[in-house]
Amino acid sequence: MSLTNSILCLFEITDPNLIVTGISKERCSTNQRIHVVHATLSYQLLKCPHCGHKSLIKNGTHMSHLRLGT
């Protein structure tokens, strides 16, 4: 099991479409040390979720910030 898989298991993240791209240590505004897990959620769409048409055009990405409990 790789290090990234161990981290995902530690936080109980089970999505198979989540690809960890990096892990870094940072300090937040209250001078606390935090670990930041950078990841990409990627999955193959076979049809449009809105209209059901099989022709798809990708229009970018969306950044999300998740906070996990201790």
Coordinates of N, CA and C in Angstrom, one line a residue:
M1 N 0.9 -1.2 0.0 CA 0.0 0.0 0.0 C 0.9 1.2 0.0
S2 N 0.6 2.2 -0.9 CA 1.5 3.4 -1.0 C 1.1 4.4 0.2
L3 N 2.0 5.4 0.3 CA 1.8 6.4 1.3 C 0.5 7.1 1.1
T4 N 0.2 7.5 -0.1 CA -1.1 8.2 -0.4 C -2.3 7.4 0.0
N5 N -2.2 6.1 -0.3 CA -3.4 5.2 0.0 C -3.5 5.1 1.5
S6 N -2.4 5.1 2.2 CA -2.4 5.0 3.7 C -3.1 6.3 4.3
I7 N -2.8 7.4 3.7 CA -3.3 8.7 4.2 C -4.8 8.7 3.9
L8 N -5.3 8.3 2.7 CA -6.7 8.2 2.4 C -7.4 7.3 3.4
C9 N -6.8 6.1 3.7 CA -7.4 5.2 4.6 C -7.5 5.8 6.0
L10 N -6.5 6.6 6.4 CA -6.5 7.2 7.7 C -7.6 8.2 7.9
F11 N -7.9 8.9 6.9 CA -9.0 9.9 6.9 C -10.4 9.3 6.4
E12 N -10.4 8.0 6.2 CA -11.6 7.2 5.8 C -12.2 7.8 4.5
I13 N -11.3 8.2 3.5 CA -11.7 8.6 2.2 C -11.7 7.4 1.3
T14 N -12.8 7.0 0.8 CA -12.9 5.8 0.0 C -13.2 6.0 -1.5
D15 N -13.2 7.2 -2.0 CA -13.6 7.4 -3.3 C -12.5 6.9 -4.3
P16 N -12.7 6.0 -5.2 CA -11.7 5.5 -6.1 C -11.3 6.5 -7.1
N17 N -12.1 7.5 -7.3 CA -11.8 8.5 -8.3 C -10.9 9.7 -7.8
L18 N -10.4 9.6 -6.6 CA -9.6 10.6 -6.0 C -8.1 10.3 -6.2
I19 N -7.4 11.2 -6.8 CA -6.0 11.0 -7.1 C -5.2 12.1 -6.3
V20 N -4.4 11.6 -5.4 CA -3.6 12.5 -4.5 C -2.4 13.0 -5.4
T21 N -2.2 14.3 -5.5 CA -1.2 14.9 -6.3 C 0.0 15.4 -5.4
G22 N -0.3 15.6 -4.1 CA 0.8 16.1 -3.2 C 0.3 16.3 -1.8
I23 N 1.3 16.4 -0.9 CA 1.0 16.6 0.5 C 2.0 17.6 1.0
S24 N 1.5 18.7 1.7 CA 2.5 19.7 2.2 C 2.1 20.1 3.6
K25 N 3.1 20.7 4.3 CA 2.9 21.2 5.7 C 2.9 22.7 5.6
E26 N 1.9 23.3 6.2 CA 1.7 24.8 6.1 C 1.4 25.3 7.5
R27 N 1.5 26.6 7.7 CA 1.0 27.3 8.9 C -0.2 28.1 8.5
C28 N -1.2 28.1 9.3 CA -2.4 28.9 9.1 C -2.3 30.2 9.8
S29 N -3.3 31.1 9.7 CA -3.2 32.4 10.3 C -3.1 32.4 11.8
T30 N -3.5 31.3 12.5 CA -3.4 31.3 14.0 C -2.1 30.6 14.4
N31 N -1.2 30.5 13.4 CA 0.2 29.9 13.7 C 0.1 28.4 14.0
Q32 N -0.9 27.7 13.6 CA -1.0 26.3 13.8 C -0.4 25.6 12.6
R33 N 0.2 24.4 12.8 CA 0.7 23.6 11.7 C -0.4 22.7 11.2
I34 N -0.6 22.7 9.9 CA -1.6 21.9 9.3 C -1.0 21.1 8.1
H35 N -1.5 20.0 7.8 CA -1.1 19.2 6.7 C -2.2 19.4 5.6
V36 N -1.7 19.7 4.4 CA -2.6 19.9 3.3 C -2.4 18.8 2.2
V37 N -3.5 18.2 1.9 CA -3.5 17.1 0.9 C -4.1 17.6 -0.4
H38 N -3.3 17.7 -1.4 CA -3.7 18.2 -2.7 C -4.2 17.0 -3.5
A39 N -5.4 17.0 -4.1 CA -5.9 15.9 -4.8 C -6.8 16.4 -5.9
T40 N -7.0 15.5 -6.9 CA -7.9 15.7 -8.0 C -9.0 14.6 -8.1
L41 N -10.2 15.1 -8.2 CA -11.3 14.1 -8.4 C -11.6 14.0 -9.8
S42 N -11.3 12.8 -10.4 CA -11.5 12.6 -11.8 C -12.2 11.3 -12.1
Y43 N -13.2 11.4 -12.9 CA -14.0 10.3 -13.3 C -14.5 10.5 -14.7
Q44 N -14.8 9.4 -15.4 CA -15.2 9.4 -16.8 C -16.8 9.6 -16.8
L45 N -17.2 10.6 -17.5 CA -18.6 10.7 -17.8 C -19.0 10.1 -19.1
L46 N -20.0 9.3 -19.2 CA -20.4 8.7 -20.4 C -21.5 9.5 -21.1
K47 N -22.2 10.4 -20.4 CA -23.3 11.2 -20.9 C -23.4 12.4 -20.1
C48 N -24.1 13.5 -20.6 CA -24.3 14.7 -19.8 C -25.3 14.4 -18.7
P49 N -24.9 14.8 -17.4 CA -25.8 14.5 -16.3 C -27.1 15.4 -16.3
H50 N -27.1 16.4 -17.2 CA -28.3 17.3 -17.2 C -29.3 16.8 -18.3
C51 N -28.8 16.6 -19.5 CA -29.7 16.4 -20.6 C -29.6 14.9 -21.1
G52 N -28.5 14.2 -20.8 CA -28.4 12.8 -21.2 C -27.7 12.6 -22.5
H53 N -27.3 13.7 -23.2 CA -26.7 13.6 -24.5 C -25.3 13.0 -24.4
K54 N -24.9 12.2 -25.3 CA -23.6 11.5 -25.3 C -22.4 12.3 -25.7
S55 N -22.6 13.5 -26.2 CA -21.4 14.4 -26.6 C -21.1 15.3 -25.4
L56 N -19.9 15.3 -24.9 CA -19.5 16.1 -23.8 C -18.4 17.1 -24.1
I57 N -18.5 18.3 -23.5 CA -17.4 19.3 -23.6 C -17.0 19.7 -22.2
K58 N -15.7 19.5 -21.9 CA -15.3 19.8 -20.5 C -14.9 21.3 -20.5
N59 N -15.4 22.0 -19.5 CA -15.2 23.4 -19.4 C -14.5 23.9 -18.1
G60 N -13.5 23.1 -17.7 CA -12.6 23.5 -16.6 C -12.8 22.7 -15.3
T61 N -12.3 23.3 -14.2 CA -12.3 22.6 -13.0 C -12.9 23.4 -11.9
H62 N -13.0 22.9 -10.7 CA -13.6 23.6 -9.6 C -12.8 23.2 -8.3
M63 N -12.3 24.3 -7.6 CA -11.5 24.0 -6.4 C -12.4 24.0 -5.2
S64 N -12.2 23.0 -4.3 CA -12.9 22.8 -3.1 C -12.0 22.7 -1.9
H65 N -12.4 23.2 -0.8 CA -11.6 23.1 0.5 C -12.5 22.3 1.4
L66 N -11.9 21.2 1.9 CA -12.6 20.3 2.8 C -11.9 20.3 4.2
R67 N -12.6 20.3 5.2 CA -12.0 20.3 6.6 C -12.4 19.0 7.2
L68 N -11.4 18.2 7.6 CA -11.7 16.9 8.2 C -11.5 17.0 9.7
G69 N -12.3 16.3 10.5 CA -12.2 16.3 11.9 C -10.9 15.7 12.4
T70 N -10.7 15.9 13.7 CA -9.4 15.3 14.3 C -9.6 13.8 14.6

